[in-house]
Short mmCIF file of C-alpha atoms and ligand atoms in Angstrom, two decimals:
data_model
loop_
_atom_site.label_atom_id
_atom_site.label_comp_id
_atom_site.label_asym_id
_atom_site.label_seq_id
_atom_site.Cartn_x
_atom_site.Cartn_y
_atom_site.Cartn_z
CA UNK A 1 26.25 20.82 -4.89
CA UNK A 2 24.72 23.70 -2.93
CA UNK A 3 21.77 22.77 -0.67
CA UNK A 4 18.50 24.66 -0.34
CA UNK A 5 16.92 23.21 2.77
CA UNK A 6 13.34 24.37 2.93
CA UNK A 7 12.51 21.83 5.66
CA UNK A 8 14.16 18.78 7.20
CA UNK A 9 12.46 15.76 8.79
CA UNK A 10 12.05 15.31 12.52
CA UNK A 11 10.74 12.01 13.89
CA UNK A 12 9.99 13.72 17.16
CA UNK A 13 7.56 16.21 15.63
CA UNK A 14 6.20 13.51 13.31
CA UNK A 15 5.06 11.68 16.44
CA UNK A 16 2.89 14.55 17.68
CA UNK A 17 -0.84 14.35 17.23
CA UNK A 18 -2.51 17.70 17.76
CA UNK A 19 -6.22 18.19 18.03
CA UNK A 20 -6.62 20.65 15.19
CA UNK A 21 -8.77 20.47 12.09
CA UNK A 22 -7.14 18.89 9.07
CA UNK A 23 -6.90 21.24 6.13
CA UNK A 24 -8.25 20.08 2.76
CA UNK A 25 -6.29 21.57 -0.11
CA UNK A 26 -8.04 21.81 -3.50
CA UNK A 27 -5.17 21.51 -5.93
CA UNK A 28 -4.91 24.15 -8.65
CA UNK A 29 -1.92 24.60 -10.91
CA UNK A 30 -0.23 27.98 -10.71
CA UNK A 31 0.11 29.50 -14.21
CA UNK A 32 3.79 30.05 -13.49
CA UNK A 33 4.46 26.34 -14.06
CA UNK A 34 2.48 25.82 -17.28
CA UNK A 35 4.85 24.38 -19.88
CA UNK A 36 7.63 23.69 -17.33
CA UNK A 37 8.11 20.20 -18.77
CA UNK A 38 7.32 20.78 -22.44
CA UNK A 39 9.56 18.64 -24.62
CA UNK A 40 10.89 16.78 -21.58
CA UNK A 41 10.30 13.30 -20.17
CA UNK A 42 9.79 11.80 -16.69
CA UNK A 43 9.81 8.42 -14.99
CA UNK A 44 8.70 7.42 -11.48
CA UNK A 45 10.06 4.29 -9.76
CA UNK A 46 7.53 3.22 -7.15
CA UNK A 47 8.29 1.00 -4.13
CA UNK A 48 6.24 -0.02 -1.10
CA UNK A 49 2.51 -0.19 -0.59
CA UNK A 50 -0.53 0.69 -2.66
CA UNK A 51 -0.51 4.09 -0.93
CA UNK A 52 2.72 4.85 -2.74
CA UNK A 53 1.32 3.56 -6.03
CA UNK A 54 -1.62 5.92 -5.65
CA UNK A 55 0.73 8.81 -4.79
CA UNK A 56 2.80 8.10 -7.89
CA UNK A 57 -0.35 8.33 -10.02
CA UNK A 58 -0.93 11.81 -8.59
CA UNK A 59 2.69 12.89 -9.19
CA UNK A 60 2.47 11.57 -12.77
CA UNK A 61 -0.74 13.58 -13.20
CA UNK A 62 0.93 16.76 -11.93
CA UNK A 63 4.02 16.23 -14.13
CA UNK A 64 1.95 15.61 -17.26
CA UNK A 65 -0.16 18.66 -16.50
CA UNK A 66 2.96 20.84 -16.72
CA UNK A 67 4.00 19.20 -19.99
CA UNK A 68 6.25 16.23 -19.13
CA UNK A 69 5.73 13.00 -21.08
CA UNK A 70 6.31 9.49 -19.70
CA UNK A 71 9.74 8.24 -20.76
CA UNK A 72 10.25 4.87 -22.41
CA UNK A 73 13.87 4.88 -21.18
CA UNK A 74 13.58 5.39 -17.41
CA UNK A 75 17.26 5.81 -16.64
CA UNK A 76 17.54 8.51 -19.34
CA UNK A 77 14.55 10.70 -18.47
CA UNK A 78 14.78 14.43 -17.80
CA UNK A 79 13.16 13.91 -14.39
CA UNK A 80 13.50 10.63 -12.47
CA UNK A 81 11.67 10.24 -9.16
CA UNK A 82 12.09 7.40 -6.67
CA UNK A 83 8.96 7.06 -4.57
CA UNK A 84 10.37 5.13 -1.65
CA UNK A 85 9.34 2.82 1.19
CA UNK A 86 10.84 2.66 4.69
CA UNK A 87 8.91 -0.24 6.17
CA UNK A 88 11.85 -2.65 6.46
CA UNK A 89 15.60 -2.49 6.11
CA UNK A 90 15.60 -4.55 2.88
CA UNK A 91 13.08 -2.15 1.27
CA UNK A 92 15.62 0.63 1.85
CA UNK A 93 18.57 -1.45 0.63
CA UNK A 94 16.94 -1.83 -2.78
CA UNK A 95 16.56 1.91 -3.07
CA UNK A 96 20.18 2.65 -2.20
CA UNK A 97 21.04 0.16 -4.97
CA UNK A 98 18.94 1.98 -7.61
CA UNK A 99 20.44 5.29 -6.49
CA UNK A 100 23.88 3.81 -7.15
CA UNK A 101 22.85 3.12 -10.77
CA UNK A 102 21.40 6.60 -11.20
CA UNK A 103 24.64 8.16 -10.03
CA UNK A 104 26.41 6.92 -13.18
CA UNK A 105 23.58 8.19 -15.40
CA UNK A 106 23.66 11.60 -13.82
CA UNK A 107 27.40 11.85 -14.51
CA UNK A 108 26.70 11.27 -18.23
CA UNK A 109 23.67 13.57 -18.25
CA UNK A 110 24.14 16.37 -15.69
CA UNK A 111 20.86 18.07 -16.70
CA UNK A 112 18.80 15.12 -15.50
CA UNK A 113 16.85 15.90 -12.31
CA UNK A 114 16.95 13.03 -9.78
CA UNK A 115 14.45 13.19 -6.95
CA UNK A 116 13.81 10.96 -3.95
CA UNK A 117 10.42 11.14 -2.26
CA UNK A 118 7.91 9.10 -0.26
CA UNK A 119 8.53 7.50 3.13
CA UNK A 120 12.35 7.25 3.28
CA UNK A 121 13.07 11.00 3.32
CA UNK A 122 10.66 11.28 6.29
CA UNK A 123 13.32 9.46 8.36
CA UNK A 124 16.06 11.66 9.74
CA UNK A 125 18.75 9.01 9.23
CA UNK A 126 17.88 8.47 5.59
CA UNK A 127 17.76 12.17 4.75
CA UNK A 128 21.07 12.79 6.55
CA UNK A 129 22.65 9.98 4.55
CA UNK A 130 21.27 11.45 1.30
CA UNK A 131 22.63 14.89 2.18
CA UNK A 132 26.02 13.56 3.21
CA UNK A 133 26.69 10.83 0.67
CA UNK A 134 24.42 11.26 -2.36
CA UNK A 135 25.44 14.63 -3.68
CA UNK A 136 24.01 14.04 -7.17
CA UNK A 137 20.40 13.98 -5.95
CA UNK A 138 18.59 17.21 -6.83
CA UNK A 139 15.30 16.87 -4.98
CA UNK A 140 14.36 15.43 -1.60
CA UNK A 141 10.75 15.59 -0.47
CA UNK A 142 8.45 13.47 1.66
CA UNK A 143 4.83 12.38 1.80
CA UNK A 144 3.20 15.65 2.80
CA UNK A 145 3.94 17.99 -0.09
CA UNK A 146 3.30 16.36 -3.45
CA UNK A 147 1.41 19.48 -4.49
CA UNK A 148 4.72 21.41 -4.36
CA UNK A 149 6.26 19.21 -7.03
CA UNK A 150 6.22 21.83 -9.85
CA UNK A 151 7.78 24.43 -7.53
CA UNK A 152 10.46 22.00 -6.31
CA UNK A 153 11.43 21.09 -9.89
CA UNK A 154 11.35 24.75 -10.87
CA UNK A 155 13.69 25.57 -7.98
CA UNK A 156 16.04 22.74 -8.90
CA UNK A 157 16.28 23.98 -12.52
CA UNK A 158 16.65 27.59 -11.45
CA UNK A 159 19.19 27.20 -8.67
CA UNK A 160 21.04 24.04 -9.75
CA UNK A 161 21.09 23.32 -6.02
CA UNK A 162 19.81 20.36 -4.03
CA UNK A 163 16.26 21.25 -2.93
CA UNK A 164 15.11 19.59 0.29
CA UNK A 165 11.56 19.92 1.63
CA UNK A 166 10.52 17.20 4.08
CA UNK A 167 7.63 18.31 6.24
CA UNK A 168 7.02 16.50 9.50
CA UNK A 169 3.62 18.02 10.13
CA UNK A 170 0.60 15.80 10.46
CA UNK A 171 -0.49 16.28 6.89
CA UNK A 172 -3.32 17.71 4.89
CA UNK A 173 -5.83 16.22 2.47
CA UNK A 174 -5.12 16.93 -1.16
CA UNK A 175 -8.15 16.92 -3.47
CA UNK A 176 -8.77 17.60 -7.17
CA UNK A 177 -5.31 16.58 -8.38
CA UNK A 178 -4.84 15.27 -11.89
CA UNK A 179 -3.98 11.53 -11.94
CA UNK A 180 -2.49 9.23 -14.51
CA UNK A 181 -3.88 5.88 -13.44
CA UNK A 182 -1.86 2.77 -14.19
CA UNK A 183 -4.96 0.76 -15.21
CA UNK A 184 -8.10 1.56 -17.21
CA UNK A 185 -10.33 -0.88 -15.34
CA UNK A 186 -8.97 -1.04 -11.76
CA UNK A 187 -8.36 2.03 -9.61
CA UNK A 188 -6.94 2.90 -6.22
CA UNK A 189 -9.15 5.23 -4.20
CA UNK A 190 -7.65 6.70 -1.04
CA UNK A 191 -10.30 7.04 1.63
CA UNK A 192 -7.96 8.13 4.40
CA UNK A 193 -4.34 9.01 4.97
CA UNK A 194 -1.91 8.45 7.84
CA UNK A 195 -2.03 6.14 10.83
CA UNK A 196 -2.56 6.70 14.57
CA UNK A 197 -2.06 3.13 15.72
CA UNK A 198 1.63 3.29 16.63
CA UNK A 199 2.29 -0.44 16.55
CA UNK A 200 5.66 -0.51 18.31
CA UNK A 201 7.62 -1.94 15.35
CA UNK A 202 6.19 0.31 12.66
CA UNK A 203 7.50 3.50 11.05
CA UNK A 204 4.32 4.40 9.14
CA UNK A 205 2.71 6.68 11.78
CA UNK A 206 5.92 8.76 11.60
CA UNK A 207 6.21 8.84 7.81
CA UNK A 208 2.54 9.37 6.95
CA UNK A 209 1.20 11.63 9.67
CA UNK A 210 -2.03 11.46 11.63
CA UNK A 211 -5.16 9.61 10.54
CA UNK A 212 -7.27 11.86 8.35
CA UNK A 213 -10.35 10.84 6.39
CA UNK A 214 -11.47 12.29 3.09
CA UNK A 215 -15.06 13.50 3.03
CA UNK A 216 -17.55 10.85 1.96
CA UNK A 217 -18.76 13.19 -0.82
CA UNK A 218 -15.27 13.40 -2.35
CA UNK A 219 -14.89 9.60 -2.20
CA UNK A 220 -18.34 8.82 -3.61
CA UNK A 221 -17.87 11.36 -6.42
CA UNK A 222 -14.52 9.87 -7.34
CA UNK A 223 -16.03 6.38 -7.56
CA UNK A 224 -18.99 7.67 -9.61
CA UNK A 225 -16.58 9.31 -12.05
CA UNK A 226 -14.64 6.06 -12.31
CA UNK A 227 -17.86 4.17 -13.11
CA UNK A 228 -18.60 6.69 -15.88
CA UNK A 229 -15.11 6.16 -17.27
CA UNK A 230 -15.78 2.41 -17.46
CA UNK A 231 -13.79 1.27 -14.40
CA UNK A 232 -14.87 -2.10 -12.99
CA UNK A 233 -12.99 -2.28 -9.71
CA UNK A 234 -11.89 0.07 -6.95
CA UNK A 235 -9.61 -0.72 -4.04
CA UNK A 236 -10.23 1.59 -1.11
CA UNK A 237 -6.95 2.51 0.52
CA UNK A 238 -5.87 3.47 4.00
CA UNK A 239 -3.44 2.14 6.61
CA UNK A 240 -6.45 1.38 8.79
CA UNK A 241 -9.60 1.75 6.70
CA UNK A 242 -11.76 0.58 9.59
CA UNK A 243 -10.95 3.82 11.39
CA UNK A 244 -12.51 5.77 8.50
CA UNK A 245 -14.60 8.69 9.72
CA UNK A 246 -13.43 8.65 13.34
CA UNK A 247 -11.74 12.01 12.81
CA UNK A 248 -14.79 13.54 11.09
CA UNK A 249 -17.91 15.05 12.66
CA UNK A 250 -20.86 12.65 12.92
CA UNK A 251 -21.05 8.91 13.21
CA UNK A 252 -20.56 7.88 9.58
CA UNK A 253 -18.30 4.81 9.50
CA UNK A 254 -16.44 2.62 7.04
CA UNK A 255 -19.42 0.22 6.94
CA UNK A 256 -21.71 3.11 5.91
CA UNK A 257 -19.25 4.04 3.17
CA UNK A 258 -19.33 0.48 1.78
CA UNK A 259 -23.14 0.52 1.63
CA UNK A 260 -23.07 3.91 -0.17
CA UNK A 261 -20.35 2.93 -2.63
CA UNK A 262 -22.26 -0.25 -3.49
CA UNK A 263 -24.97 2.02 -4.94
CA UNK A 264 -22.59 3.79 -7.36
CA UNK A 265 -22.72 0.96 -9.89
CA UNK A 266 -19.06 -0.08 -9.54
CA UNK A 267 -18.81 -3.86 -10.09
CA UNK A 268 -16.10 -4.68 -7.56
CA UNK A 269 -15.02 -3.07 -4.31
CA UNK A 270 -11.94 -4.19 -2.37
CA UNK A 271 -10.27 -2.51 0.57
CA UNK A 272 -6.99 -2.58 2.38
CA UNK A 273 -5.79 -2.49 5.10
CA UNK A 274 -8.13 -3.54 7.85
CA UNK A 275 -7.07 -3.30 11.49
CA UNK A 276 -8.59 -6.23 13.43
CA UNK A 277 -9.44 -4.10 16.46
CA UNK A 278 -11.50 -1.65 14.40
CA UNK A 279 -13.19 -4.19 12.11
CA UNK A 280 -16.82 -3.78 13.16
CA UNK A 281 -20.13 -5.60 12.72
CA UNK A 282 -21.44 -3.06 10.21
CA UNK A 283 -18.46 -3.62 7.92
CA UNK A 284 -18.96 -7.37 8.13
CA UNK A 285 -22.68 -6.96 7.38
CA UNK A 286 -21.78 -4.78 4.38
CA UNK A 287 -19.56 -7.59 3.15
CA UNK A 288 -22.57 -9.91 3.32
CA UNK A 289 -25.12 -7.46 1.89
CA UNK A 290 -23.30 -5.56 -0.84
CA UNK A 291 -22.93 -7.45 -4.09
CA UNK A 292 -19.99 -5.32 -5.17
CA UNK A 293 -17.94 -5.86 -2.00
CA UNK A 294 -15.67 -8.78 -2.85
CA UNK A 295 -15.43 -11.89 -0.62
CA UNK A 296 -11.81 -11.36 0.33
CA UNK A 297 -10.40 -9.74 3.43
CA UNK A 298 -6.80 -8.93 4.22
CA UNK A 299 -6.74 -8.91 8.02
CA UNK A 300 -3.16 -8.56 9.32
CA UNK A 301 -2.72 -10.46 12.57
CA UNK A 302 1.09 -10.01 13.04
CA UNK A 303 1.25 -12.65 15.80
CA UNK A 304 -0.93 -15.31 17.39
CA UNK A 305 0.50 -14.78 20.88
CA UNK A 306 -1.22 -12.49 23.35
CA UNK A 307 1.96 -11.28 25.05
CA UNK A 308 3.62 -10.43 21.76
CA UNK A 309 0.45 -8.73 20.51
CA UNK A 310 0.51 -6.63 23.66
CA UNK A 311 4.14 -5.57 23.25
CA UNK A 312 3.40 -4.82 19.60
CA UNK A 313 0.59 -2.50 20.79
CA UNK A 314 -1.91 -4.20 18.48
CA UNK A 315 -4.75 -3.73 21.02
CA UNK A 316 -6.52 -7.06 20.42
CA UNK A 317 -6.03 -10.59 21.68
CA UNK A 318 -5.90 -13.90 19.86
CA UNK A 319 -9.42 -14.63 21.19
CA UNK A 320 -10.84 -11.32 19.94
CA UNK A 321 -9.24 -11.83 16.54
CA UNK A 322 -10.68 -15.34 16.21
CA UNK A 323 -14.12 -14.12 17.25
CA UNK A 324 -14.15 -11.64 14.36
CA UNK A 325 -12.81 -14.21 11.90
CA UNK A 326 -15.52 -16.68 12.91
CA UNK A 327 -18.26 -14.06 12.66
CA UNK A 328 -17.01 -13.12 9.20
CA UNK A 329 -17.04 -16.75 8.07
CA UNK A 330 -20.59 -17.06 9.38
CA UNK A 331 -21.76 -13.99 7.45
CA UNK A 332 -19.73 -14.59 4.27
CA UNK A 333 -19.15 -18.37 4.10
CA UNK A 334 -17.29 -18.11 0.81
CA UNK A 335 -14.74 -15.58 2.13
CA UNK A 336 -10.97 -15.82 1.59
CA UNK A 337 -8.89 -14.40 4.41
CA UNK A 338 -5.26 -13.34 4.03
CA UNK A 339 -2.92 -11.70 6.51
CA UNK A 340 0.46 -10.20 7.43
CA UNK A 341 2.73 -11.87 10.00
CA UNK A 342 5.98 -10.79 11.60
CA UNK A 343 8.33 -13.46 12.99
CA UNK A 344 11.27 -12.80 15.28
CA UNK A 345 9.85 -9.77 17.07
CA UNK A 346 12.33 -8.94 19.89
CA UNK A 347 12.55 -11.88 22.28
CA UNK A 348 9.74 -13.91 20.71
CA UNK A 349 10.05 -17.41 22.19
CA UNK A 350 9.57 -20.68 20.31
CA UNK A 351 6.35 -21.20 22.28
CA UNK A 352 5.06 -17.77 21.26
CA UNK A 353 5.94 -18.53 17.65
CA UNK A 354 4.05 -21.83 17.95
CA UNK A 355 0.98 -19.83 18.96
CA UNK A 356 1.23 -18.00 15.64
CA UNK A 357 1.40 -21.31 13.76
CA UNK A 358 -1.60 -22.58 15.69
CA UNK A 359 -3.62 -19.49 14.81
CA UNK A 360 -2.71 -19.82 11.13
CA UNK A 361 -4.01 -23.39 11.05
CA UNK A 362 -7.18 -22.33 12.83
CA UNK A 363 -7.99 -19.42 10.52
CA UNK A 364 -7.06 -21.29 7.34
CA UNK A 365 -5.46 -18.30 5.65
CA UNK A 366 -5.45 -18.46 1.87
CA UNK A 367 -2.35 -16.28 1.66
CA UNK A 368 -0.06 -14.09 3.73
CA UNK A 369 2.80 -11.66 3.55
CA UNK A 370 5.31 -12.96 6.05
CA UNK A 371 8.22 -10.91 7.34
CA UNK A 372 11.21 -11.15 9.61
CA UNK A 373 11.07 -8.30 12.11
CA UNK A 374 13.21 -5.38 10.99
CA UNK A 375 14.40 -2.74 13.44
CA UNK A 376 13.20 0.77 12.55
CA UNK A 377 15.09 3.62 14.20
CA UNK A 378 12.75 5.92 16.13
CA UNK A 379 10.12 3.27 16.94
CA UNK A 380 9.69 1.91 20.51
CA UNK A 381 10.62 -1.66 19.48
CA UNK A 382 14.02 -0.46 18.25
CA UNK A 383 14.97 0.04 21.91
CA UNK A 384 13.94 -3.48 22.95
CA UNK A 385 16.86 -5.85 23.47
CA UNK A 386 16.66 -8.78 21.09
CA UNK A 387 18.06 -12.19 21.88
CA UNK A 388 17.01 -14.19 18.81
CA UNK A 389 19.70 -15.08 16.28
CA UNK A 390 19.32 -14.54 12.53
CA UNK A 391 19.37 -18.25 11.80
CA UNK A 392 16.49 -18.86 14.18
CA UNK A 393 14.47 -16.03 12.61
CA UNK A 394 14.94 -17.47 9.12
CA UNK A 395 14.05 -20.92 10.35
CA UNK A 396 10.79 -19.59 11.85
CA UNK A 397 9.97 -17.79 8.62
CA UNK A 398 10.52 -21.00 6.65
CA UNK A 399 8.37 -23.07 8.98
CA UNK A 400 5.61 -20.47 8.82
CA UNK A 401 5.77 -20.28 5.03
CA UNK A 402 5.21 -24.04 4.73
CA UNK A 403 1.79 -23.60 6.37
CA UNK A 404 1.02 -20.40 4.46
CA UNK A 405 1.89 -21.98 1.11
CA UNK A 406 -0.37 -24.95 1.84
CA UNK A 407 -3.10 -22.38 2.51
CA UNK A 408 -2.52 -20.72 -0.86
CA UNK A 409 -2.91 -24.08 -2.60
CA UNK A 410 -6.00 -25.11 -0.65
CA UNK A 411 -7.53 -21.72 -1.45
CA UNK A 412 -7.17 -22.54 -5.13
CA UNK A 413 -8.21 -26.18 -4.84
CA UNK A 414 -11.61 -25.26 -3.51
CA UNK A 415 -12.47 -23.73 -6.89
CA UNK A 416 -11.48 -26.81 -8.95
CA UNK A 417 -14.16 -27.67 -11.54
CA UNK A 418 -16.10 -24.53 -10.61
CA UNK A 419 -16.90 -21.61 -12.89
CA UNK A 420 -15.39 -18.33 -11.63
CA UNK A 421 -15.73 -14.75 -12.81
CA UNK A 422 -12.40 -13.27 -13.86
CA UNK A 423 -11.81 -9.55 -14.38
CA UNK A 424 -9.28 -9.72 -17.21
CA UNK A 425 -6.05 -7.76 -16.68
CA UNK A 426 -4.19 -8.70 -19.86
CA UNK A 427 -1.83 -11.16 -21.43
CA UNK A 428 -0.36 -13.62 -19.00
CA UNK A 429 3.34 -14.10 -18.33
CA UNK A 430 2.52 -17.76 -17.88
CA UNK A 431 2.95 -18.78 -21.50
CA UNK A 432 2.02 -17.69 -25.02
CA UNK A 433 -1.62 -17.39 -25.89
CA UNK A 434 -2.65 -17.11 -22.25
CA UNK A 435 -4.46 -14.27 -20.53
CA UNK A 436 -5.09 -13.66 -16.85
CA UNK A 437 -7.05 -11.79 -14.24
CA UNK A 438 -8.47 -12.07 -10.74
CA UNK A 439 -11.60 -13.72 -9.34
CA UNK A 440 -13.80 -12.11 -6.65
CA UNK A 441 -11.75 -14.01 -4.01
CA UNK A 442 -8.58 -12.46 -5.49
CA UNK A 443 -7.32 -15.67 -7.07
CA UNK A 444 -4.99 -15.11 -10.01
CA UNK A 445 -6.39 -17.16 -12.90
CA UNK A 446 -4.79 -17.92 -16.27
CA UNK A 447 -6.81 -19.09 -19.27
CA UNK A 448 -6.19 -19.75 -22.95
CA UNK A 449 -7.07 -16.80 -25.17
CA UNK A 450 -5.41 -14.11 -27.21
CA UNK A 451 -8.47 -11.89 -27.51
CA UNK A 452 -7.15 -8.56 -26.22
CA UNK A 453 -10.65 -7.07 -26.38
CA UNK A 454 -11.38 -9.06 -23.19
CA UNK A 455 -9.11 -6.78 -21.14
CA UNK A 456 -11.18 -4.92 -18.56
CA UNK A 457 -14.15 -7.29 -18.97
CA UNK A 458 -15.47 -9.93 -16.59
CA UNK A 459 -15.43 -13.40 -18.18
CA UNK A 460 -16.47 -16.83 -16.95
CA UNK A 461 -13.69 -19.39 -16.58
CA UNK A 462 -13.94 -23.05 -15.55
CA UNK A 463 -11.06 -23.92 -13.23
CA UNK A 464 -9.13 -27.01 -14.36
CA UNK A 465 -5.90 -26.82 -12.33
CA UNK A 466 -5.04 -25.46 -8.88
CA UNK A 467 -1.39 -24.53 -8.32
CA UNK A 468 0.18 -22.89 -5.28
CA UNK A 469 0.33 -19.37 -6.71
CA UNK A 470 -2.45 -19.41 -9.32
CA UNK A 471 -5.26 -21.32 -11.01
CA UNK A 472 -5.59 -22.38 -14.65
CA UNK A 473 -8.93 -22.63 -16.38
CA UNK A 474 -10.86 -22.65 -19.64
CA UNK A 475 -12.86 -19.75 -20.96
CA UNK A 476 -16.58 -20.61 -21.02
CA UNK A 477 -18.40 -19.76 -24.26
N1 SAH B 1 -1.38 -0.65 7.94
C1 SAH B 1 -1.24 -1.96 7.55
C2 SAH B 1 0.03 -2.33 6.84
C3 SAH B 1 1.30 -1.73 7.26
S1 SAH B 1 2.79 -2.21 6.56
C4 SAH B 1 -1.52 -2.82 8.75
O1 SAH B 1 -1.52 -2.39 9.86
O2 SAH B 1 -1.77 -3.97 8.56
C5 SAH B 1 2.57 -3.84 6.01
C6 SAH B 1 3.12 -4.89 6.89
O3 SAH B 1 4.51 -4.75 7.06
C7 SAH B 1 2.57 -4.91 8.29
O4 SAH B 1 1.32 -5.48 8.38
C8 SAH B 1 3.63 -5.72 9.03
O5 SAH B 1 3.35 -7.08 8.96
C9 SAH B 1 4.88 -5.42 8.25
N2 SAH B 1 5.81 -4.58 9.00
C10 SAH B 1 5.62 -3.31 9.43
N3 SAH B 1 6.72 -2.89 10.12
C11 SAH B 1 7.60 -3.92 10.12
C12 SAH B 1 8.89 -4.11 10.68
N4 SAH B 1 9.50 -3.16 11.39
N5 SAH B 1 9.52 -5.30 10.48
C13 SAH B 1 8.91 -6.28 9.77
N6 SAH B 1 7.70 -6.15 9.23
C14 SAH B 1 7.03 -5.00 9.40
FE1 SF4 B 2 1.92 0.33 11.03
FE2 SF4 B 2 0.24 -0.59 12.84
FE3 SF4 B 2 -0.36 1.63 11.47
FE4 SF4 B 2 -0.38 -0.72 10.25
S1 SF4 B 2 -1.74 -0.10 11.91
S2 SF4 B 2 0.53 1.15 9.49
S3 SF4 B 2 1.27 -1.83 11.25
S4 SF4 B 2 1.29 1.38 12.93
FE1 F3S B 3 6.31 1.68 2.84
FE2 F3S B 3 5.46 4.07 3.43
FE3 F3S B 3 3.78 2.30 2.44
S1 F3S B 3 6.89 2.89 4.62
S2 F3S B 3 4.60 0.38 3.20
S3 F3S B 3 5.52 3.15 1.40
S4 F3S B 3 3.34 3.83 3.99
#
C-alpha cells in the first residue's frame, strides 16, 4: 500500500514545552464531509484510561455527525478504529493481537477502513512497526488531531493509500465537538489535557502533550448541560487535575472549580487523577464542604520509599504524602482512598519495597491498581540499569496484592448492615434478577431487582454481605 505521511511522531519534539498560548479550537464540521458515512457503519475499540474513553466518545460523535452508524458487528464495520494505550508493554501486546485478527477481516473485506489512533502512534517505535509490518492499516493518527478525522477518512477513501498524521506538538484544546456518550447518567468531563510531570517511568507526557486547562466557563457549561439532560454523575478528567488552572491567567484553582461545579445541581462529582504533590488544602476543604463531591479519592503513591520516589521524579516524600492523607481523613472521616503502585522499579531493593508495604498498611487503602514496572522507550527510566529478576518482581506484586485485597474487603465490611445510596447502572453480571451500581465511596453493590426503570436513579440499599470485589444488599422500600 502507498503511504501518505502527513506527519510522523518524534519523542524528542514531544518532550518540548514552549511558553506559548494554547490554541482553543471550536470544532465545526466542513460541509465537504456531510454524508461521508451515509449507509456505512463504524466501531471503536477503546483501551487505556478514561481519557481515551472520553476521546472515543468525541470520535463517535464526529463519525455519527458525518452519517456513520454504530455497528453491531465490530469486526465487519466499514470503519474500525483502535484507540490505543502505550502505558505498559502488556497494554501494547493486546493491541498487536487485535490487529492480527483485523488483518484477516481486511483480506475478506478490502473496503473496510482500519485505523489506529491514541497513544501508541505517538511513539516512534510503534509507528515505525505499523508502517513496516502492518500494511493493511489505512489510518494512523495520534492524540492531537481528532478533529481531522473526517479528512483522514476522506483521504483514505480517495487515495486508497495509508494516511499517517501523528503530530508531536504540544496540543490544542478542542471545544464544541459532538459526543456520543456511553452512559445516559454518568459522564466524563475533561477539565485539562496533557501532563507536565515527567515521572521518569511514564510515557504520558510524550503522548499527550503539555498540560493545558479548559476554561472554567466551558467546563461549567458542559456540566450544566449534563444536568439538564438528566445526568447524575460527572467524573472530572485530567492526568493531574490538581494542576488545573496553573496554565491559565489568574489564580483560579481546582478547588475553586469543585465549589463552582457543586452549585450546578449535579448529584455526584468524582475526579481523577490527583497528583499528591499538587493536592491542596482548598481541594480537601471542597471535599468536606461540597455535598456533590464524593468521599472517594484516588491518590497514586507509586512507592512508599523516599529514594525511589526521588528517582521516579514524583516530587513528594513519604512524610508529605502521609500528611495529606491524614489531613484528608480529618476533614472527610468517611473517605475511601485508593491508589496506584509500581513494583520492581529499576533496582528497587527488598527494603525499599517493604517501605511501600508499610505505607499501604498505614494508609489503609480500600483498593489499588498495582503494576510491575514496564520499560518505556524514550523515558529516562528506560536508561537505568535494572538488576531485579522477573520472578522477584512477580513475587513482590503478589505480596503487595495480598495487602491490597484485604483493604478492598475491609472497605466493604465497614458498610455491613448500613444503608447506602446506589446510583444504578443496570443489570448485574452477578446472577439473574440482580442489578448493580456504585455508592458514593465507589463501592460496587449488587441487589435483587429486575426493575429496569431504576437505571440512572439513586436507590437506598441495605448492605448484607461484604465480598472482596463487591457488596451485596437489599433494596429498601
Ligand atoms: N496521571 C496519573 C495516571 C497515569 S497512568 C497519575 O499520575 O497518577 C496510570 C498508572 O500507570 C500510573 O499511576 C502508574 O502507576 C502506572 N504506570 C505508568 N507508567 C508505568 C510504567 N512504565 N510501568 C508500570 N506502570 C506504569
Ligand atoms: Fe505519568 Fe506522572 Fe504524568 Fe501521571 S503525573 S501521567 S504518572 S508523568
Ligand atoms: Fe494509556 Fe495514553 Fe491513557 S498511554 S493510560 S491511553 S494517556
